[in-house]
GROMACS .gro file of C-alpha atoms in nm:
model
  504
    1MET     CA    1   7.526   6.479  -5.969
    2SER     CA    2   7.627   6.183  -5.781
    3THR     CA    3   7.957   6.037  -5.728
    4THR     CA    4   7.811   5.700  -5.611
    5SER     CA    5   7.959   5.369  -5.709
    6LEU     CA    6   8.045   5.331  -6.116
    7PRO     CA    7   7.965   5.078  -6.364
    8THR     CA    8   8.175   4.771  -6.413
    9PRO     CA    9   8.369   4.683  -6.720
   10GLU     CA   10   8.313   4.331  -6.715
   11ARG     CA   11   8.069   4.309  -7.001
   12ALA     CA   12   8.150   4.656  -7.179
   13ALA     CA   13   8.233   4.419  -7.507
   14GLU     CA   14   7.852   4.306  -7.524
   15LEU     CA   15   7.736   4.668  -7.454
   16ARG     CA   16   7.960   4.765  -7.709
   17THR     CA   17   7.810   4.548  -7.951
   18ALA     CA   18   7.506   4.667  -7.899
   19LEU     CA   19   7.579   5.033  -7.919
   20LEU     CA   20   7.736   4.972  -8.257
   21ALA     CA   21   7.464   4.767  -8.397
   22ALA     CA   22   7.222   5.055  -8.315
   23GLY     CA   23   7.450   5.313  -8.506
   24PHE     CA   24   7.534   5.483  -8.189
   25THR     CA   25   7.853   5.624  -8.324
   26ALA     CA   26   7.966   5.976  -8.407
   27ASP     CA   27   7.869   5.951  -8.780
   28GLY     CA   28   7.544   5.786  -8.684
   29LEU     CA   29   7.459   6.090  -8.451
   30LEU     CA   30   7.552   6.310  -8.697
   31ASP     CA   31   7.288   6.131  -8.968
   32LEU     CA   32   6.991   6.106  -8.678
   33LEU     CA   33   7.041   6.472  -8.531
   34GLY     CA   34   7.199   6.690  -8.835
   35ALA     CA   35   7.459   6.923  -8.828
   36PRO     CA   36   7.313   7.193  -8.619
   37ALA     CA   37   7.189   6.981  -8.324
   38TYR     CA   38   7.492   6.770  -8.361
   39ALA     CA   39   7.719   7.097  -8.301
   40ALA     CA   40   7.479   7.224  -8.041
   41LEU     CA   41   7.558   6.899  -7.840
   42ALA     CA   42   7.885   6.960  -7.854
   43ARG     CA   43   7.832   7.278  -7.697
   44SER     CA   44   7.639   7.114  -7.385
   45GLU     CA   45   7.274   7.259  -7.535
   46THR     CA   46   7.037   6.952  -7.532
   47VAL     CA   47   6.727   7.099  -7.692
   48PRO     CA   48   6.792   7.083  -8.049
   49ALA     CA   49   6.896   6.726  -8.014
   50LEU     CA   50   6.607   6.637  -7.805
   51ARG     CA   51   6.386   6.765  -8.079
   52ALA     CA   52   6.571   6.553  -8.353
   53THR     CA   53   6.525   6.233  -8.105
   54ARG     CA   54   6.127   6.302  -8.092
   55SER     CA   55   6.090   6.295  -8.469
   56GLY     CA   56   6.297   6.011  -8.490
   57GLY     CA   57   6.080   5.792  -8.296
   58ASP     CA   58   6.147   5.535  -8.028
   59GLY     CA   59   6.388   5.327  -8.251
   60PRO     CA   60   6.731   5.200  -8.093
   61LEU     CA   61   6.916   5.472  -8.180
   62PRO     CA   62   6.708   5.793  -8.067
   63SER     CA   63   6.650   5.577  -7.757
   64LEU     CA   64   7.032   5.573  -7.679
   65VAL     CA   65   7.051   5.935  -7.755
   66ARG     CA   66   6.805   6.022  -7.513
   67LEU     CA   67   6.955   5.758  -7.233
   68PHE     CA   68   7.324   5.864  -7.250
   69LEU     CA   69   7.379   6.189  -7.391
   70LEU     CA   70   7.041   6.372  -7.311
   71GLN     CA   71   6.991   6.193  -6.969
   72GLU     CA   72   6.602   6.124  -7.037
   73PRO     CA   73   6.408   5.850  -6.904
   74VAL     CA   74   6.333   5.575  -7.149
   75ALA     CA   75   6.072   5.335  -7.145
   76TYR     CA   76   6.224   4.946  -7.020
   77ALA     CA   77   6.110   4.801  -7.344
   78HIS     CA   78   6.255   5.055  -7.566
   79ALA     CA   79   6.590   5.014  -7.406
   80ALA     CA   80   6.573   4.640  -7.418
   81ALA     CA   81   6.539   4.677  -7.805
   82ALA     CA   82   6.842   4.891  -7.828
   83LEU     CA   83   7.098   4.672  -7.585
   84PRO     CA   84   7.119   4.402  -7.337
   85VAL     CA   85   6.908   4.594  -7.074
   86GLU     CA   86   6.960   4.366  -6.800
   87ALA     CA   87   7.311   4.312  -6.840
   88ALA     CA   88   7.336   4.692  -6.823
   89LEU     CA   89   7.134   4.728  -6.506
   90ALA     CA   90   7.344   4.442  -6.329
   91ASP     CA   91   7.664   4.613  -6.427
   92GLY     CA   92   7.527   4.979  -6.346
   93TRP     CA   93   7.510   5.135  -6.640
   94LEU     CA   94   7.160   5.194  -6.607
   95ARG     CA   95   6.929   5.214  -6.309
   96ARG     CA   96   6.573   5.129  -6.300
   97ASP     CA   97   6.291   5.376  -6.235
   98ALA     CA   98   5.945   5.232  -6.233
   99ASP     CA   99   5.890   5.136  -6.589
  100ASP     CA  100   6.149   5.343  -6.729
  101VAL     CA  101   6.564   5.293  -6.703
  102ARG     CA  102   6.813   5.598  -6.676
  103ALA     CA  103   7.178   5.606  -6.738
  104THR     CA  104   7.406   5.641  -6.453
  105VAL     CA  105   7.688   5.797  -6.635
  106ASP     CA  106   7.721   5.966  -6.981
  107VAL     CA  107   7.837   5.768  -7.260
  108ARG     CA  108   7.930   5.973  -7.569
  109PRO     CA  109   8.042   5.848  -7.913
  110TYR     CA  110   8.392   5.984  -8.013
  111GLY     CA  111   8.536   5.923  -8.363
  112GLY     CA  112   8.910   5.822  -8.365
  113PRO     CA  113   9.195   5.961  -8.590
  114ASP     CA  114   9.153   5.656  -8.836
  115GLY     CA  115   8.762   5.635  -8.805
  116GLU     CA  116   8.754   5.407  -8.512
  117ASP     CA  117   8.420   5.419  -8.312
  118TRP     CA  118   8.525   5.519  -7.925
  119PHE     CA  119   8.327   5.576  -7.639
  120ILE     CA  120   8.395   5.822  -7.358
  121VAL     CA  121   8.231   5.771  -7.029
  122SER     CA  122   8.180   6.088  -6.779
  123ASP     CA  123   7.981   6.220  -6.497
  124LEU     CA  124   7.576   6.282  -6.618
  125GLY     CA  125   7.585   6.652  -6.753
  126CYS     CA  126   7.976   6.688  -6.780
  127ALA     CA  127   8.030   6.555  -7.126
  128VAL     CA  128   8.202   6.845  -7.299
  129GLY     CA  129   8.415   6.991  -6.978
  130GLY     CA  130   8.166   7.203  -6.819
  131ALA     CA  131   8.165   7.456  -7.122
  132GLY     CA  132   7.787   7.534  -7.015
  133GLY     CA  133   7.862   7.566  -6.648
  134ILE     CA  134   7.853   7.237  -6.488
  135GLY     CA  135   7.701   7.379  -6.159
  136SER     CA  136   7.876   7.096  -5.935
  137ARG     CA  137   8.007   7.137  -5.582
  138GLU     CA  138   8.149   6.808  -5.597
  139GLU     CA  139   8.499   6.814  -5.620
  140GLY     CA  140   8.551   6.469  -5.747
  141VAL     CA  141   8.312   6.505  -6.065
  142VAL     CA  142   8.462   6.368  -6.374
  143LEU     CA  143   8.458   6.578  -6.722
  144GLY     CA  144   8.430   6.425  -7.076
  145VAL     CA  145   8.607   6.571  -7.394
  146GLY     CA  146   8.596   6.953  -7.443
  147GLY     CA  147   8.813   7.175  -7.639
  148ALA     CA  148   9.110   7.144  -7.435
  149SER     CA  149   9.132   6.743  -7.447
  150THR     CA  150   9.077   6.734  -7.844
  151THR     CA  151   9.380   7.015  -7.892
  152LEU     CA  152   9.606   6.825  -7.687
  153ALA     CA  153   9.503   6.500  -7.867
  154GLY     CA  154   9.564   6.673  -8.177
  155ILE     CA  155   9.924   6.843  -8.124
  156THR     CA  156  10.038   6.494  -7.988
  157VAL     CA  157  10.303   6.312  -8.166
  158ARG     CA  158  10.182   5.992  -8.284
  159ILE     CA  159  10.444   5.731  -8.375
  160PRO     CA  160  10.525   5.378  -8.222
  161VAL     CA  161  10.650   5.426  -7.893
  162GLY     CA  162  10.720   5.141  -7.619
  163SER     CA  163  10.559   5.342  -7.327
  164ALA     CA  164  10.319   5.618  -7.279
  165LEU     CA  165  10.217   5.852  -6.956
  166ASP     CA  166   9.882   6.001  -6.939
  167LEU     CA  167   9.931   6.240  -6.628
  168GLY     CA  168   9.584   6.365  -6.497
  169THR     CA  169   9.387   6.127  -6.736
  170GLY     CA  170   9.044   6.230  -6.611
  171SER     CA  171   8.788   6.054  -6.844
  172GLY     CA  172   9.076   5.910  -7.039
  173ILE     CA  173   9.069   6.045  -7.364
  174GLN     CA  174   9.462   6.082  -7.405
  175ALA     CA  175   9.498   5.750  -7.289
  176LEU     CA  176   9.274   5.610  -7.533
  177HIS     CA  177   9.444   5.781  -7.833
  178ALA     CA  178   9.800   5.671  -7.684
  179ALA     CA  179   9.683   5.316  -7.676
  180GLN     CA  180   9.679   5.278  -8.040
  181HIS     CA  181  10.046   5.338  -8.078
  182ALA     CA  182  10.210   5.276  -7.744
  183THR     CA  183  10.279   4.902  -7.619
  184ARG     CA  184  10.220   5.019  -7.271
  185VAL     CA  185  10.007   5.303  -7.148
  186THR     CA  186  10.011   5.420  -6.789
  187ALA     CA  187   9.740   5.670  -6.680
  188THR     CA  188   9.738   5.870  -6.342
  189ASP     CA  189   9.514   6.123  -6.179
  190VAL     CA  190   9.484   6.254  -5.826
  191ASN     CA  191   9.087   6.177  -5.829
  192PRO     CA  192   9.047   5.781  -5.819
  193ARG     CA  193   8.685   5.831  -5.942
  194ALA     CA  194   8.883   5.926  -6.270
  195LEU     CA  195   9.076   5.640  -6.307
  196GLU     CA  196   8.742   5.440  -6.294
  197PHE     CA  197   8.605   5.635  -6.575
  198THR     CA  198   8.933   5.588  -6.771
  199ARG     CA  199   8.882   5.232  -6.698
  200LEU     CA  200   8.528   5.238  -6.867
  201THR     CA  201   8.648   5.439  -7.136
  202LEU     CA  202   8.883   5.184  -7.258
  203ALA     CA  203   8.704   4.886  -7.226
  204LEU     CA  204   8.385   5.020  -7.394
  205SER     CA  205   8.606   5.167  -7.676
  206GLY     CA  206   8.752   4.807  -7.717
  207ALA     CA  207   9.109   4.961  -7.623
  208PRO     CA  208   9.370   4.765  -7.414
  209GLU     CA  209   9.380   4.822  -7.041
  210ALA     CA  210   9.615   5.055  -6.879
  211GLU     CA  211   9.812   5.099  -6.592
  212LEU     CA  212   9.612   5.300  -6.333
  213LEU     CA  213   9.795   5.472  -6.057
  214THR     CA  214   9.657   5.758  -5.791
  215GLY     CA  215   9.841   6.021  -5.708
  216SER     CA  216   9.947   6.414  -5.797
  217LEU     CA  217  10.220   6.515  -6.095
  218PHE     CA  218  10.489   6.247  -6.110
  219GLU     CA  219  10.468   6.091  -5.739
  220PRO     CA  220  10.245   5.758  -5.863
  221VAL     CA  221  10.503   5.652  -6.109
  222GLY     CA  222  10.853   5.678  -5.913
  223GLY     CA  223  11.153   5.723  -6.104
  224ALA     CA  224  10.972   5.540  -6.430
  225THR     CA  225  11.052   5.707  -6.781
  226TYR     CA  226  10.847   5.729  -7.077
  227ASP     CA  227  10.886   5.759  -7.451
  228LEU     CA  228  10.595   5.972  -7.443
  229ILE     CA  229  10.411   6.191  -7.174
  230VAL     CA  230  10.111   6.394  -7.216
  231SER     CA  231   9.876   6.599  -6.980
  232ASN     CA  232   9.598   6.806  -6.999
  233PRO     CA  233   9.648   6.937  -6.613
  234PRO     CA  234   9.416   7.129  -6.362
  235PHE     CA  235   9.602   7.415  -6.506
  236VAL     CA  236   9.355   7.701  -6.390
  237ILE     CA  237   9.503   7.974  -6.205
  238SER     CA  238   9.257   8.035  -5.898
  239PRO     CA  239   9.202   8.137  -5.538
  240GLY     CA  240   9.239   7.770  -5.391
  241ALA     CA  241   9.183   7.430  -5.520
  242ARG     CA  242   8.784   7.438  -5.560
  243LEU     CA  243   8.744   7.173  -5.858
  244THR     CA  244   8.994   6.902  -5.892
  245TYR     CA  245   8.939   6.870  -6.270
  246ARG     CA  246   9.054   7.236  -6.321
  247ASP     CA  247   9.199   7.380  -6.009
  248GLY     CA  248   9.588   7.223  -5.942
  249GLY     CA  249   9.597   7.324  -5.573
  250MET     CA  250   9.920   7.510  -5.601
  251GLY     CA  251   9.973   7.899  -5.595
  252GLY     CA  252   9.964   8.082  -5.961
  253ASP     CA  253  10.086   7.891  -6.242
  254ASP     CA  254  10.337   7.666  -5.997
  255LEU     CA  255  10.134   7.358  -6.121
  256CYS     CA  256  10.225   7.400  -6.480
  257ARG     CA  257  10.587   7.492  -6.401
  258THR     CA  258  10.664   7.186  -6.172
  259LEU     CA  259  10.490   6.949  -6.417
  260VAL     CA  260  10.739   7.105  -6.691
  261GLN     CA  261  11.040   7.144  -6.498
  262GLU     CA  262  10.985   6.767  -6.347
  263ALA     CA  263  10.924   6.616  -6.703
  264GLY     CA  264  11.288   6.617  -6.815
  265THR     CA  265  11.375   6.334  -6.588
  266HIS     CA  266  11.067   6.121  -6.674
  267LEU     CA  267  11.153   6.098  -7.048
  268ASN     CA  268  11.348   5.851  -7.211
  269PRO     CA  269  11.639   5.992  -7.486
  270GLY     CA  270  11.448   6.114  -7.819
  271GLY     CA  271  11.087   6.115  -7.592
  272TYR     CA  272  10.822   6.378  -7.598
  273ALA     CA  273  10.638   6.521  -7.345
  274GLN     CA  274  10.329   6.739  -7.462
  275PHE     CA  275  10.107   6.974  -7.207
  276LEU     CA  276   9.852   7.225  -7.230
  277GLY     CA  277   9.897   7.501  -6.952
  278ASN     CA  278   9.841   7.847  -6.815
  279TRP     CA  279  10.111   8.063  -6.715
  280GLN     CA  280  10.094   8.463  -6.549
  281HIS     CA  281  10.184   8.750  -6.742
  282VAL     CA  282  10.359   8.964  -6.429
  283GLU     CA  283  10.395   9.339  -6.416
  284GLY     CA  284  10.796   9.382  -6.489
  285GLU     CA  285  10.834   9.056  -6.650
  286GLU     CA  286  10.831   8.918  -7.005
  287TRP     CA  287  10.614   8.615  -7.032
  288HIS     CA  288  10.852   8.452  -7.279
  289ASP     CA  289  11.135   8.449  -7.026
  290ARG     CA  290  10.908   8.298  -6.753
  291VAL     CA  291  10.819   7.989  -6.957
  292ARG     CA  292  11.143   7.965  -7.085
  293SER     CA  293  11.310   7.940  -6.715
  294TRP     CA  294  11.062   7.611  -6.687
  295VAL     CA  295  11.232   7.391  -6.959
  296PRO     CA  296  11.424   7.134  -6.781
  297HIS     CA  297  11.795   7.061  -6.834
  298GLY     CA  298  11.871   6.830  -7.150
  299CYS     CA  299  11.546   6.917  -7.329
  300ASP     CA  300  11.451   7.092  -7.659
  301ALA     CA  301  11.121   7.287  -7.630
  302TRP     CA  302  10.844   7.447  -7.832
  303ILE     CA  303  10.630   7.664  -7.649
  304VAL     CA  304  10.325   7.828  -7.843
  305GLN     CA  305  10.107   8.115  -7.643
  306ARG     CA  306   9.770   8.038  -7.801
  307ASP     CA  307   9.566   8.316  -7.610
  308VAL     CA  308   9.583   8.583  -7.380
  309GLN     CA  309   9.330   8.713  -7.151
  310ASP     CA  310   9.348   9.001  -6.900
  311VAL     CA  311   9.241   8.898  -6.550
  312THR     CA  312   8.888   9.017  -6.568
  313GLN     CA  313   8.824   8.800  -6.846
  314TYR     CA  314   9.010   8.506  -6.725
  315ALA     CA  315   8.814   8.510  -6.380
  316GLU     CA  316   8.460   8.529  -6.549
  317LEU     CA  317   8.553   8.214  -6.781
  318TRP     CA  318   8.611   8.019  -6.527
  319LEU     CA  319   8.322   8.136  -6.279
  320ARG     CA  320   8.120   8.065  -6.580
  321ASP     CA  321   8.256   7.716  -6.608
  322ALA     CA  322   8.173   7.641  -6.264
  323GLY     CA  323   7.833   7.771  -6.294
  324ASP     CA  324   7.870   8.045  -6.052
  325HIS     CA  325   7.673   8.316  -6.292
  326ARG     CA  326   7.402   8.143  -6.187
  327THR     CA  327   7.415   8.144  -5.804
  328ASP     CA  328   7.351   8.437  -5.590
  329PRO     CA  329   7.454   8.740  -5.725
  330ALA     CA  330   7.625   8.823  -5.375
  331GLU     CA  331   7.809   8.521  -5.376
  332TYR     CA  332   7.917   8.543  -5.735
  333ALA     CA  333   8.047   8.897  -5.659
  334ARG     CA  334   8.239   8.759  -5.349
  335ARG     CA  335   8.384   8.485  -5.575
  336TYR     CA  336   8.500   8.710  -5.831
  337GLU     CA  337   8.656   8.962  -5.575
  338ASP     CA  338   8.860   8.673  -5.473
  339TRP     CA  339   8.989   8.593  -5.806
  340LEU     CA  340   9.078   8.956  -5.858
  341ASP     CA  341   9.242   8.970  -5.499
  342GLU     CA  342   9.457   8.649  -5.594
  343PHE     CA  343   9.548   8.830  -5.906
  344GLU     CA  344   9.642   9.176  -5.776
  345ALA     CA  345   9.889   8.985  -5.489
  346ARG     CA  346  10.064   8.810  -5.741
  347LYS     CA  347  10.114   9.130  -5.981
  348THR     CA  348   9.947   8.948  -6.255
  349LYS     CA  349   9.808   9.148  -6.557
  350ALA     CA  350   9.655   8.864  -6.787
  351VAL     CA  351   9.716   8.502  -6.841
  352GLY     CA  352   9.856   8.293  -7.110
  353PHE     CA  353   9.731   7.982  -7.244
  354GLY     CA  354   9.906   7.724  -7.505
  355TRP     CA  355  10.089   7.454  -7.592
  356ILE     CA  356  10.445   7.317  -7.407
  357THR     CA  357  10.646   7.040  -7.626
  358LEU     CA  358  10.954   6.909  -7.489
  359ARG     CA  359  11.195   6.646  -7.633
  360ARG     CA  360  11.493   6.479  -7.453
  361THR     CA  361  11.813   6.559  -7.645
  362ASP     CA  362  12.179   6.488  -7.597
  363ALA     CA  363  12.251   6.801  -7.783
  364ALA     CA  364  12.515   7.048  -7.624
  365GLU     CA  365  12.261   7.347  -7.687
  366PRO     CA  366  11.917   7.226  -7.686
  367SER     CA  367  11.664   7.452  -7.898
  368ILE     CA  368  11.409   7.636  -7.697
  369VAL     CA  369  11.186   7.808  -7.910
  370VAL     CA  370  10.866   8.042  -7.750
  371GLU     CA  371  10.643   8.231  -7.979
  372GLU     CA  372  10.290   8.366  -7.969
  373TRP     CA  373  10.051   8.227  -8.242
  374PRO     CA  374   9.714   8.318  -8.190
  375HIS     CA  375   9.583   8.242  -8.522
  376SER     CA  376   9.432   7.951  -8.686
  377VAL     CA  377   9.584   7.636  -8.739
  378GLU     CA  378   9.540   7.270  -8.910
  379GLN     CA  379   9.452   7.003  -8.672
  380PRO     CA  380   9.610   6.699  -8.620
  381LEU     CA  381   9.921   6.906  -8.556
  382GLY     CA  382  10.156   6.589  -8.435
  383GLU     CA  383  10.313   6.560  -8.775
  384ALA     CA  384  10.404   6.929  -8.744
  385VAL     CA  385  10.546   6.907  -8.415
  386LEU     CA  386  10.797   6.630  -8.530
  387ALA     CA  387  10.896   6.818  -8.842
  388HIS     CA  388  10.967   7.140  -8.603
  389PHE     CA  389  11.204   6.941  -8.419
  390ALA     CA  390  11.369   6.758  -8.731
  391ARG     CA  391  11.434   7.119  -8.864
  392GLN     CA  392  11.597   7.214  -8.500
  393ASP     CA  393  11.829   6.928  -8.543
  394TYR     CA  394  11.930   7.031  -8.927
  395LEU     CA  395  11.991   7.384  -8.830
  396ARG     CA  396  12.204   7.324  -8.504
  397GLU     CA  397  12.420   7.084  -8.736
  398HIS     CA  398  12.469   7.334  -9.004
  399ASP     CA  399  12.666   7.674  -8.969
  400ASP     CA  400  12.632   7.918  -9.240
  401ALA     CA  401  12.861   7.788  -9.490
  402SER     CA  402  12.729   7.444  -9.476
  403LEU     CA  403  12.362   7.582  -9.522
  404LEU     CA  404  12.488   7.784  -9.831
  405GLU     CA  405  12.596   7.391  -9.961
  406GLY     CA  406  12.274   7.267  -9.889
  407ARG     CA  407  11.946   7.230 -10.139
  408PHE     CA  408  11.601   7.307 -10.036
  409VAL     CA  409  11.261   7.264 -10.148
  410LEU     CA  410  10.971   7.506 -10.098
  411ALA     CA  411  10.732   7.322  -9.859
  412ALA     CA  412  10.403   7.199 -10.016
  413GLU     CA  413  10.116   7.435  -9.992
  414VAL     CA  414  10.306   7.731  -9.983
  415VAL     CA  415  10.163   8.009 -10.185
  416GLN     CA  416  10.305   8.361 -10.270
  417GLU     CA  417  10.089   8.681 -10.211
  418GLN     CA  418  10.180   9.033 -10.365
  419VAL     CA  419  10.046   9.317 -10.167
  420GLY     CA  420  10.067   9.663 -10.316
  421ALA     CA  421   9.833   9.936 -10.483
  422PRO     CA  422   9.636   9.857 -10.788
  423GLY     CA  423   9.825   9.922 -11.097
  424ALA     CA  424  10.168   9.969 -10.902
  425GLU     CA  425  10.475   9.865 -11.093
  426ASP     CA  426  10.642   9.672 -10.785
  427PRO     CA  427  10.425   9.538 -10.463
  428GLU     CA  428  10.473   9.699 -10.143
  429HIS     CA  429  10.582   9.376  -9.985
  430VAL     CA  430  10.564   8.989 -10.075
  431VAL     CA  431  10.430   8.711  -9.818
  432LEU     CA  432  10.472   8.362  -9.831
  433ARG     CA  433  10.192   8.158  -9.675
  434GLN     CA  434  10.126   7.830  -9.562
  435ASN     CA  435   9.799   7.658  -9.598
  436ARG     CA  436   9.862   7.343  -9.408
  437GLY     CA  437   9.994   7.303  -9.039
  438MET     CA  438  10.037   7.612  -8.842
  439ARG     CA  439   9.931   7.833  -9.124
  440ARG     CA  440  10.196   8.068  -9.091
  441ALA     CA  441  10.244   8.405  -9.311
  442THR     CA  442  10.610   8.563  -9.330
  443LYS     CA  443  10.710   8.886  -9.525
  444VAL     CA  444  10.980   8.839  -9.755
  445ASP     CA  445  11.210   9.110  -9.960
  446THR     CA  446  11.257   9.039 -10.308
  447VAL     CA  447  11.586   8.849 -10.246
  448GLY     CA  448  11.377   8.630 -10.039
  449ALA     CA  449  11.086   8.578 -10.267
  450GLY     CA  450  11.284   8.497 -10.535
  451PHE     CA  451  11.519   8.241 -10.360
  452ALA     CA  452  11.208   8.039 -10.223
  453GLY     CA  453  11.031   8.064 -10.561
  454VAL     CA  454  11.351   7.883 -10.708
  455CYS     CA  455  11.410   7.623 -10.460
  456ASP     CA  456  11.317   7.293 -10.619
  457GLY     CA  457  11.618   7.087 -10.487
  458SER     CA  458  11.814   7.098 -10.769
  459LEU     CA  459  12.059   7.381 -10.685
  460SER     CA  460  12.247   7.456 -10.380
  461ALA     CA  461  12.158   7.765 -10.190
  462GLY     CA  462  12.471   7.956 -10.273
  463ARG     CA  463  12.425   7.884 -10.640
  464ILE     CA  464  12.115   8.025 -10.651
  465LEU     CA  465  12.201   8.337 -10.456
  466ASP     CA  466  12.497   8.393 -10.716
  467ALA     CA  467  12.233   8.379 -10.998
  468ILE     CA  468  12.005   8.631 -10.787
  469ALA     CA  469  12.312   8.858 -10.779
  470GLN     CA  470  12.398   8.846 -11.095
  471LEU     CA  471  12.007   8.932 -11.219
  472MET     CA  472  12.019   9.202 -10.955
  473GLN     CA  473  12.377   9.327 -11.024
  474GLU     CA  474  12.460   9.296 -10.669
  475ASP     CA  475  12.820   9.169 -10.524
  476PRO     CA  476  12.744   8.792 -10.471
  477VAL     CA  477  12.969   8.772 -10.153
  478VAL     CA  478  12.784   9.042  -9.993
  479LEU     CA  479  12.462   8.851 -10.075
  480ARG     CA  480  12.580   8.534  -9.965
  481ASP     CA  481  12.698   8.720  -9.610
  482ARG     CA  482  12.357   8.891  -9.554
  483THR     CA  483  12.142   8.593  -9.671
  484PRO     CA  484  12.187   8.285  -9.434
  485GLU     CA  485  11.986   8.479  -9.157
  486ALA     CA  486  11.659   8.445  -9.377
  487ILE     CA  487  11.737   8.131  -9.521
  488ARG     CA  488  11.728   7.994  -9.140
  489MET     CA  489  11.394   8.144  -9.053
  490LEU     CA  490  11.243   8.009  -9.372
  491VAL     CA  491  11.370   7.674  -9.260
  492GLU     CA  492  11.278   7.705  -8.887
  493GLN     CA  493  10.915   7.778  -8.972
  494GLY     CA  494  10.861   7.544  -9.231
  495PHE     CA  495  10.870   7.717  -9.534
  496LEU     CA  496  11.182   7.577  -9.685
  497GLU     CA  497  11.258   7.197  -9.630
  498PRO     CA  498  11.610   7.043  -9.666
  499VAL     CA  499  11.651   6.797  -9.932
  500ALA     CA  500  11.697   6.444  -9.753
  501GLY     CA  501  12.019   6.249  -9.827
  502GLN     CA  502  12.173   6.548 -10.027
  503GLY     CA  503  12.514   6.525 -10.150
  504GLN     CA  504  12.769   6.829 -10.266
   0.00000   0.00000   0.00000
């Protein structure tokens, strides 16, 4: 895998026009390859796609797939029928090999959220984040789009902003997304080659140019502040800084901690910072407390742990990511021992992975929610993130008395499930379940189920509880006293939505 000079973007618009004309898009690939081969390509498995292009002949689209996705040589004449080959050679996108041409970089179609046809440029063989083991020992390698990249893109809030920072940009996917709703985008990376790839990705995708700065963490931007900060950082907790794209070079989870702690001073009021990260589960310490301590002063936070791996699973995952399982068994064993030594020294028993969202606030008591949610969610989640913080604002501003005076509606797509033995007169318990967003589920008692079912925005919470008390022959004062906590939980988790602009 070469880290030699990269293509220049001067005639990227001409190349983009040719790629689109040939149908070299996400939809075009799906039509050509079929769903199984298309999915295999996303896992770095190229054999099914190669078979599909053979049956597709030597037309422009199969030729482009072989060139840029499969890194196969293509006859000069076939390449010339698909794109301006001399311009591509002159600008460094291709290189001549006798009567054939070869790609110098991976160019992968990527469908934007509103149907945009984008292209992500990365090093050859690294288009999907090394999922199959990149096998590279070159620290400057730049990966394409992997599952972490698309996860971060999906959870990011997409509202118009004046400024956005993509910290640790890699091949530029987050900067590309941000360019659609930010007036000004800044992208940084400790690896100068990554910035060049970001420049290529933006140019070939027809996006505006970004400010590109070299350096670690917030050092390149000085004291600048932003409305949106996003980062898929090199969060892997590893023994040493072997691969720039994944190893942050700090001990344990210090890089993620530093990133989160320093983000607060770089956010404009009301601005959001969203990160992916790993954190240690240390003996004698609750992981909730560990990550909660990272939240900077003056910020609300929503931290979601999505997965936990014991130290052996974690070490094996990243050894395979680097292709170490394909090396000499003794060398593999030595590296494995290094990882376990690192964890033992830090008293780390497991590693958590998840999302961290900060919002700059002027509230006297910021809201910090730390939770574990390993279940499936519906991406994109940007709207759900905005809604979460809006609900925190509402709950912060309403005490129990004003909560009972408020009116609520049951969120769309919430269903009620009754669980119990067949034929039983009453269910063992009732579950409210969301079919959108976080797809949460929560058990409620009879009062909670009845309350949620009646919430249509027409009656205040207090009046609904009074009616329920009358039906159940309970003391309405007692019911009013013990129910606000349950209402808060249903609002906080998005099962109930306050009615906007409600009066008394």
